[in-house]
XYZ file of C-alpha atoms in Angstrom:
488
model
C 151.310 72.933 167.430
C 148.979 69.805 168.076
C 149.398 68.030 171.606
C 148.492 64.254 170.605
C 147.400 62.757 173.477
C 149.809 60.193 175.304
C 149.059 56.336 174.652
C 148.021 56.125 178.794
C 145.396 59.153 177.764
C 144.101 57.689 174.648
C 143.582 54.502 176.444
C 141.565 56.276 179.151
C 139.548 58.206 176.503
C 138.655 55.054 174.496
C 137.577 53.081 177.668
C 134.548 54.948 178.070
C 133.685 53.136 174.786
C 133.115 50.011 177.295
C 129.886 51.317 179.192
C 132.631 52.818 181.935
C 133.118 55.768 183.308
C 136.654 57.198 183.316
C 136.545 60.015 185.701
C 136.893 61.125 188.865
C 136.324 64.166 191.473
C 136.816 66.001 194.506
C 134.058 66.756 196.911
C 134.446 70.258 198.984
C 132.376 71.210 201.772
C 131.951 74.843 202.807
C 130.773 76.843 205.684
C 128.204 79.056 204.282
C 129.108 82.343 205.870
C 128.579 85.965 205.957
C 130.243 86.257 202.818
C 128.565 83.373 200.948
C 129.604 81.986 197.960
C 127.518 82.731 194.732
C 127.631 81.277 191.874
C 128.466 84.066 189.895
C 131.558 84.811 192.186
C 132.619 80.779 191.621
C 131.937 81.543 187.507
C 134.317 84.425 188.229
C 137.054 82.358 190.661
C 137.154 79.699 187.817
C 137.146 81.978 184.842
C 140.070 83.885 186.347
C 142.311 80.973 187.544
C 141.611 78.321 183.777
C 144.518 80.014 182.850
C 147.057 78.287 185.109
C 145.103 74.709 183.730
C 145.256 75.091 180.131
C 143.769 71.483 179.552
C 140.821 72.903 180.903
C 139.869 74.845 177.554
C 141.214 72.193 175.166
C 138.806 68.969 173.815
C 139.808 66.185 172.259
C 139.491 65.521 168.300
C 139.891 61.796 166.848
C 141.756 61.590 163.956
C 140.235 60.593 160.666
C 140.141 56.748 159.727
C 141.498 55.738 163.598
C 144.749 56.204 161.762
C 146.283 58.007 165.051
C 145.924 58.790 168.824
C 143.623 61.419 169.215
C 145.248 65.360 169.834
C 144.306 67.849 172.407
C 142.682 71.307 170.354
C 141.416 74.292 171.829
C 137.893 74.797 172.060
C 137.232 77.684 169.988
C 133.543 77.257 171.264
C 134.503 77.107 174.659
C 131.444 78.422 177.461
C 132.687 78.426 180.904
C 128.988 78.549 181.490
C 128.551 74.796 180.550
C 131.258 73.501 182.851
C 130.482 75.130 185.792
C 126.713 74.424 186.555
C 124.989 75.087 190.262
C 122.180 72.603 191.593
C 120.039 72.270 195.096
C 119.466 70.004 197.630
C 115.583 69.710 198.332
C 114.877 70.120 201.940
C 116.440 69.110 204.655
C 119.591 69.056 202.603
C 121.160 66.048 204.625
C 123.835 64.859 204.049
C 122.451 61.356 202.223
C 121.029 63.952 199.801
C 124.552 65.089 198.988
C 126.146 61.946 198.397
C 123.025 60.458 196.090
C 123.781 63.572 194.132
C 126.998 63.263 193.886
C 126.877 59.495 192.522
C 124.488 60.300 189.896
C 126.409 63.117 188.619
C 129.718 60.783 188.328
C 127.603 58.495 186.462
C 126.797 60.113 183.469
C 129.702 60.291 180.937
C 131.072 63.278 180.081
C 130.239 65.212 176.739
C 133.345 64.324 174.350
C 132.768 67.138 172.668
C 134.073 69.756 174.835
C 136.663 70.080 177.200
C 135.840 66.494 179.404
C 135.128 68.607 183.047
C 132.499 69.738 184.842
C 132.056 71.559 188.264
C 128.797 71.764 190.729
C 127.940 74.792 192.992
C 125.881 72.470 195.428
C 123.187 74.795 197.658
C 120.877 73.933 200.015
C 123.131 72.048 202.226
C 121.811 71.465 206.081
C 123.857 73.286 208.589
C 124.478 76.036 206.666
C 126.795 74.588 204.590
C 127.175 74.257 200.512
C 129.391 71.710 198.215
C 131.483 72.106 195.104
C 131.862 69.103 193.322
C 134.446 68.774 190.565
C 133.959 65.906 187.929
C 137.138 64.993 185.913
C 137.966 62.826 182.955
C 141.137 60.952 183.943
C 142.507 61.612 180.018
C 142.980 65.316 181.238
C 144.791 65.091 184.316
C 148.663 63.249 184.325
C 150.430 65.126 186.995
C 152.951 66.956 184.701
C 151.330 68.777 181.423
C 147.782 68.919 183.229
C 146.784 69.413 187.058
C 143.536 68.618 188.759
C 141.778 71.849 188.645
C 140.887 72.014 192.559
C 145.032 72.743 192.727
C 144.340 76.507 191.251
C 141.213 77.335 193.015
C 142.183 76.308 196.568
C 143.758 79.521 198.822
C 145.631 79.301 202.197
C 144.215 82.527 202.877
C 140.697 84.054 202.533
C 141.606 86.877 200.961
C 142.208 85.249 197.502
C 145.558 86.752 195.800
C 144.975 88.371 192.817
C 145.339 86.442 189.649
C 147.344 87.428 186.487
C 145.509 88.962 183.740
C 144.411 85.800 181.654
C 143.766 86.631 177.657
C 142.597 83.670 175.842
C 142.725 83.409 172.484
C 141.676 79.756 170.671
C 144.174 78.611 168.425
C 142.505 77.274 164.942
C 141.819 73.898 164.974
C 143.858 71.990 162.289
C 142.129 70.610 159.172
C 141.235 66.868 158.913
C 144.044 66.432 156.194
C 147.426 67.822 158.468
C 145.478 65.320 161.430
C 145.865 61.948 159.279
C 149.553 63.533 157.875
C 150.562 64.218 161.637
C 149.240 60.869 162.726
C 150.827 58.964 159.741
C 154.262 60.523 160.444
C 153.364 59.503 164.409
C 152.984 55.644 163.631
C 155.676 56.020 160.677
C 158.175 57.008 163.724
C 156.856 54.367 166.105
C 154.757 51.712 164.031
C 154.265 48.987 167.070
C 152.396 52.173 168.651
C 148.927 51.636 166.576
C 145.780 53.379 167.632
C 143.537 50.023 166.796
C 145.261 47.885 169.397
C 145.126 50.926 171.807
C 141.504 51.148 171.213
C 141.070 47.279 171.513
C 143.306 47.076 174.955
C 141.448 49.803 176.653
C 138.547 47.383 177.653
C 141.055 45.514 179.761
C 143.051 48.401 180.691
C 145.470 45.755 182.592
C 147.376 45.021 179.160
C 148.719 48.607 179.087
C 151.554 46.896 179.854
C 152.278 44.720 176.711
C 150.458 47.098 174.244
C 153.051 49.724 174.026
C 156.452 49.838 175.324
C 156.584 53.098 176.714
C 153.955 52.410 178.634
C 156.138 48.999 179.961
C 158.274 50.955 181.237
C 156.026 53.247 183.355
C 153.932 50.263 184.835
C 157.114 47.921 185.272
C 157.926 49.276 188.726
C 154.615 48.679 189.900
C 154.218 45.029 188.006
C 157.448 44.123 189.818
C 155.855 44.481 193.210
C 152.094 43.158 192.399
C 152.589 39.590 190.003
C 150.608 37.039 191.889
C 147.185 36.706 192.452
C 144.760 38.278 194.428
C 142.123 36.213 196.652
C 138.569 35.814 195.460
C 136.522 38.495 196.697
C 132.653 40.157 195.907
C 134.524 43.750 195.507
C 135.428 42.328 192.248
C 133.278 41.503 189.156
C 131.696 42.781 186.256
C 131.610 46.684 186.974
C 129.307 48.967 185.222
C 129.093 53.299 184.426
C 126.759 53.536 187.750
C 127.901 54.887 190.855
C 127.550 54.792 195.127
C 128.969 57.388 197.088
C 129.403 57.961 200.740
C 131.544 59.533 203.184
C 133.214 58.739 206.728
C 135.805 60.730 208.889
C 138.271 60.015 212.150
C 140.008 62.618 214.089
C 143.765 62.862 212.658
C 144.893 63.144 216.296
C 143.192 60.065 218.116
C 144.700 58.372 214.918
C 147.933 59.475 215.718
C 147.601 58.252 219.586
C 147.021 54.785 218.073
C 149.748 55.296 215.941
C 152.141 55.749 218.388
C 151.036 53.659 221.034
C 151.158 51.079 218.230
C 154.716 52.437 217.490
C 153.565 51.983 213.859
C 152.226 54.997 210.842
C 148.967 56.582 210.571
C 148.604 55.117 207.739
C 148.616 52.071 208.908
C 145.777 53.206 211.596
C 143.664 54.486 208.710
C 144.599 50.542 206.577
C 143.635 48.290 209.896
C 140.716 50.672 210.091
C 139.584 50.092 206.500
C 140.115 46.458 206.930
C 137.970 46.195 210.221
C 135.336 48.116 208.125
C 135.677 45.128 205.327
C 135.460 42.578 207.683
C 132.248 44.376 209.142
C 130.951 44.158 205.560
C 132.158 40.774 204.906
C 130.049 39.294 207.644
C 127.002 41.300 207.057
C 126.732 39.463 203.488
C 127.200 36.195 205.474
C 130.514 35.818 203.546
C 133.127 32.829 204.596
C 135.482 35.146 206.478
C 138.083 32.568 208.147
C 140.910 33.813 210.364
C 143.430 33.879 206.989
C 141.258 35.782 204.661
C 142.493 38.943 203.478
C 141.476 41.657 200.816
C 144.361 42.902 198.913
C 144.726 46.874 198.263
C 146.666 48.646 195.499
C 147.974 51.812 197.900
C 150.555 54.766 196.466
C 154.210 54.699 198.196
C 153.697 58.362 198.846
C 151.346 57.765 201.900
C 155.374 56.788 202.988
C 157.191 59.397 203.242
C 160.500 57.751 204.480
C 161.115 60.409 207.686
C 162.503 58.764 210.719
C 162.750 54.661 211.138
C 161.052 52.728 208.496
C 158.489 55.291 206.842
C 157.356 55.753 210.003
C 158.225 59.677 210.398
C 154.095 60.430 211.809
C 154.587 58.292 215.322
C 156.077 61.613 217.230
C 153.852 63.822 217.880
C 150.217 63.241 219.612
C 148.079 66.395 217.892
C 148.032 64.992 214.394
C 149.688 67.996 212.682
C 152.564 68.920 211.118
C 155.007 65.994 211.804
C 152.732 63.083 211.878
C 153.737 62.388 208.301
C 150.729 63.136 205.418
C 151.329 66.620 205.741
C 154.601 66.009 204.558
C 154.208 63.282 201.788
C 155.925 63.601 198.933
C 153.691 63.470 195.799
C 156.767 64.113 193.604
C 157.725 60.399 193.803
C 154.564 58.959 193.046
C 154.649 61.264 189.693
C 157.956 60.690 189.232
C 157.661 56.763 188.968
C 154.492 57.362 186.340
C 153.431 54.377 188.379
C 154.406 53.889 191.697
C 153.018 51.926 194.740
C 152.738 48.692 196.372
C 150.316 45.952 196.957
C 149.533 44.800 200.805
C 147.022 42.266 202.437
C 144.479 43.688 204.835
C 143.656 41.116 206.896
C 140.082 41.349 207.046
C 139.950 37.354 209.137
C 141.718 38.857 212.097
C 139.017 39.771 214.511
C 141.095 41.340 217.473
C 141.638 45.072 216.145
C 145.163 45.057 218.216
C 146.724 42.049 216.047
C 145.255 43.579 213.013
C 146.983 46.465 213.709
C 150.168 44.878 214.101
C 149.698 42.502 210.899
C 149.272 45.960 208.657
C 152.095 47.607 210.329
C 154.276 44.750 209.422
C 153.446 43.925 206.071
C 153.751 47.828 205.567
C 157.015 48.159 206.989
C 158.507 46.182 204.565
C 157.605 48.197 201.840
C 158.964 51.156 203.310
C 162.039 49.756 203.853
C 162.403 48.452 200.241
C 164.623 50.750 198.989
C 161.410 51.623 196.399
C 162.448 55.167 196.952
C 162.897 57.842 193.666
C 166.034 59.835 193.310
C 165.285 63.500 194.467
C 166.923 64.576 191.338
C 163.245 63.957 189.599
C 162.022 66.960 191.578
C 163.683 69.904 189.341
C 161.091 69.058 186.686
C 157.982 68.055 188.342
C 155.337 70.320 189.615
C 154.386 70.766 193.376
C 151.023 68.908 193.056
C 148.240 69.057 195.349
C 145.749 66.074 196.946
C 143.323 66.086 194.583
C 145.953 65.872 191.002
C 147.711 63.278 193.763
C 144.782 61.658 194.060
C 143.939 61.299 189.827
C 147.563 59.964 189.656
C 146.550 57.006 192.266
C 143.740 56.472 190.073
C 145.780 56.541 186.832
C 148.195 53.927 187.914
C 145.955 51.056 189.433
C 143.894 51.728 186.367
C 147.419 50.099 184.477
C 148.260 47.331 187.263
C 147.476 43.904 186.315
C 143.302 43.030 187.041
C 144.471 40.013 189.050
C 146.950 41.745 191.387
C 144.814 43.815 193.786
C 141.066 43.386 194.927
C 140.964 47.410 196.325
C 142.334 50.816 194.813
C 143.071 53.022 198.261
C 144.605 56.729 197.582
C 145.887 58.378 200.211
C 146.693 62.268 200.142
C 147.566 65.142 202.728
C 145.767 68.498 202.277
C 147.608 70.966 204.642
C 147.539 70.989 208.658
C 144.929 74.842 208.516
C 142.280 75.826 206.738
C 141.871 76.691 203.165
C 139.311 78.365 201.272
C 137.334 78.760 198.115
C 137.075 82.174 197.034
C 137.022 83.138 200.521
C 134.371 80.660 201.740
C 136.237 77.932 204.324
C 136.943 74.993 203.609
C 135.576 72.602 206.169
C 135.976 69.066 204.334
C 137.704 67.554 201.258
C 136.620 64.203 200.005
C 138.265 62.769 197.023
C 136.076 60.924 194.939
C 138.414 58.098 193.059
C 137.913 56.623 190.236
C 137.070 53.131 190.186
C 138.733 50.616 188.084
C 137.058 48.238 186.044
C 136.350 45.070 187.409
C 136.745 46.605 190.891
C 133.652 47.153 192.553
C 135.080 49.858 195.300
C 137.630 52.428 195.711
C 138.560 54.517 198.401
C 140.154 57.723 198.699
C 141.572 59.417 201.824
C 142.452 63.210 202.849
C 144.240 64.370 205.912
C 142.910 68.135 206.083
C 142.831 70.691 209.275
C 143.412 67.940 211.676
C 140.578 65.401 210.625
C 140.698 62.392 207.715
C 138.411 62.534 205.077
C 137.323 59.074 203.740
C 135.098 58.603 200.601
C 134.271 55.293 199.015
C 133.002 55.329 195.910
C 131.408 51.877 194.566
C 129.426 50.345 191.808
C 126.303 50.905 192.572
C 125.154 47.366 191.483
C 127.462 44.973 193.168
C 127.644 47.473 196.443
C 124.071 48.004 197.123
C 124.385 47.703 200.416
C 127.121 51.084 200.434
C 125.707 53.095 202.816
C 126.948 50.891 206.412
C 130.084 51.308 205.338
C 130.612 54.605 207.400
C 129.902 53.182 210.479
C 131.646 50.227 209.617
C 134.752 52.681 209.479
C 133.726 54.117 212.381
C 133.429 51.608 214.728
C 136.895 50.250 213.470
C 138.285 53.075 214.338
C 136.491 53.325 217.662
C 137.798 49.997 217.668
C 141.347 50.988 217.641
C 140.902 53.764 220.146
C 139.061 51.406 222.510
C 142.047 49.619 222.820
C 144.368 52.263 223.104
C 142.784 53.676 225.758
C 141.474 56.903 223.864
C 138.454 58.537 225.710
């Protein structure tokens, strides 16, 4: 039976059309120990587990004449050995090495010819360390029929359990002629769904919302919260397919501190944090930054999980683990919603850290206190999902909010309070790498994992040049925070 790809999948596929680049990634760093990982046991790990991620073998096939969405077919071609590549970081193998490789590799498009994924074994690494890099077209992941593939290949344990027996046999690919009869029957059953004004509306990806009204229905939560404008600001402008990439982190239990000594979230730590770090930026482009200017970010509901008194269920304990609240977020109702999140104002004019603070936790409370909750009944028919599918859902839905609603995509996702592991090689950090949408010039992804938070901002590379401060930027916003907390 042929899978036609969803009108939200088709528009994704047929943006790349625009000089864009519709996918996204997940950046793991491991500790390179006595049992090092090779790339022939990674071949093996992946090989094994593609079973569990169908979408993983399948490509996409256009249909003849443009008469019809394009269907998912297996890839009766399919060479495991193509997807999953290694590379090498010339000496030292710093980490600026890393992150230059890894926005070069998420700049080139994706062959549409075969399964849209591909996956870096990344050696060479200083401190005896190496990096797997996943690369993912957004088409193939939507939470439900198709997980990020990270989800399957991550263990709690290092001793990997053993995966079922996985015999894969390609199903023909249809003929040309039952493609253009299964897309004419498509349209016949729903003719205001045509493939040409898909294909038209995927350069501005906002007008998902008036091109089909299935898709209404999925953005109209979102729309509800996010219809006026957002200020003026250089993250936002003519994007193009080339990419910046760099990393930051903040210990999940100094975080916490703030957060309750702020009697406020972590997540609104990590926000005021992110907006000290765009103020730091503003100014160092000698940008007008008065005391009212703010920056406006798109950021998923789920980074509330609605424990304890107004979302804010992370304020009780001081070691950043289990009950500080990411651990526990509930990725179910992001899914759920198909889009689902809220827009707030990071106010980037404040200059005292403290009252920034308080601003975010304010303007956050409210939306946790909306009532913009899902019905738990959603959860018999969803599937657990982990960070980095949580993550390409983020992505997914600011990619169908209104251009003129948010200045800054922000993802936030919890990856579990111990260790993990790769084919039994530990897992010692996990960056998201979000996809940016067009016209915005940044995005930024965050991961609470093993008591640290992993932040990744991935940029254009042409309107972001200047990229690389904006780890210490973060940094000394959060040391910021601490200072007046009285961290040591």
């Amino acid at each position: 039976m042929v899978t036609r790809l969803s009108t939200q999948d088709a528009l994704f596929y047929y943006l790349d059309e625009q000089s864009a680049t519709s996918h996204l990634g997940s950046l793991l760093i491991l500790d390179r120990g006595a049992d090092e990982l090779q790339y022939d046991r990674l071949l093996a790990t992946v090989e094994s587990r593609l079973g569990a991620v169908p979408r993983y073998r399948q490509r996409i096939r256009e249909v003849g004449l443009g008469i019809g969405r394009p269907v998912w077919v297996d890839d009766t071609g399919f060479d495991i050995t193509y997807h999953v590549r290694r590379s090498a970081l010339p000496s030292p193998g710093a980490d600026d090495q890393l992150h230059d490789l890894v926005a070069r590799l998420m700049s080139r498009p994706l062959d549409r010819s075969r399964p849209l994924w591909e996956m870096y074994l990344v050696e060479g690494l200083a401190e005896n360390r190496m990096a797997v890099l996943t690369k993912t077209h957004q088409a193939l992941v939507d939470g439900h029929d198709a997980v990020e593939i990270n989800q399957v290949l991550v263990d709690a344990h290092p001793q990997a359990p053993d995966a079922p027996q996985d015999i894969w046999l390609p199903a023909p690919e249809p003929s040309d002629a039952s493609l253009v009869v299964g897309a004419l029957t498509d349209v016949a059953s729903r003719p205001w769904e045509l493939v040409g004004a898909v294909r038209v509306l995927s350069a501005p990806v906002a007008g998902i919302g008036s091109a089909v009204s299935g898709s209404l229905r999925r953005a109209g939560s979102m729309l509800r919260f996010a219809t006026d404008g957002a200020p003026d600001s250089p993250l936002n402008g003519q994007t193009s397919g080339r990419r910046r990439f760099t990393v930051s982190s903040a210990d999940a239990r100094d975080c916490a501190r703030i957060a309750r000594r702020h009697d406020c979230s972590m997540t609104d730590v990590v926000l005021a944090a992110i907006a000290g770090a765009l103020r730091r930026w503003l100014l160092s482009r000698d940008a007008v930054v008065d005391s009212s200017a703010t920056v406006r970010a798109l950021v998923p509901l789920g980074a509330y999980n609605g424990t304890g008194d107004a979302g804010h269920g992370d304020r009780g304990r001081a070691d950043g683990r289990r009950d500080e609240g990411w651990d526990q977020i509930d990725e179910s109702e992001w899914t759920a919603a198909g889009v689902r999140g809220f827009v707030t104002d990071l106010p980037v004019g404040e200059p005292n850290a403290a009252v920034r603070l308080s601003q975010v936790a304010h303007l956050t409370g409210r939306h946790s206190t909306s009532g913009r909750r899902v019905a738990m009944a959603a959860r018999s028919w969803l599937p657990e999902i982990g960070p980095a599918t949580f993550h390409a859902m983020t992505s997914r839905a600011a990619a169908t909010v209104s251009g003129r609603s948010f200045n800054l995509p922000i993802s936030i996702a919890g990856g579990g309070s111990a260790p993990q592991y790769l084919a039994g090689n530990r897992i010692v950090a996990a960056y998201p790498v979000p996809a940016l949408v067009p016209q915005r010039a940044l995005a930024i992804g965050l991961n609470h994992y093993n008591g640290r938070i992993f932040v990744a901002f991935n940029a254009d590379r042409d309107i972001m040049w200047d990229l690389a401060s904006m780890p210490e930027y973060f940094a000394e916003a959060v040391g910021e925070l601490a200072a007046r907390t009285s961290i040591p």
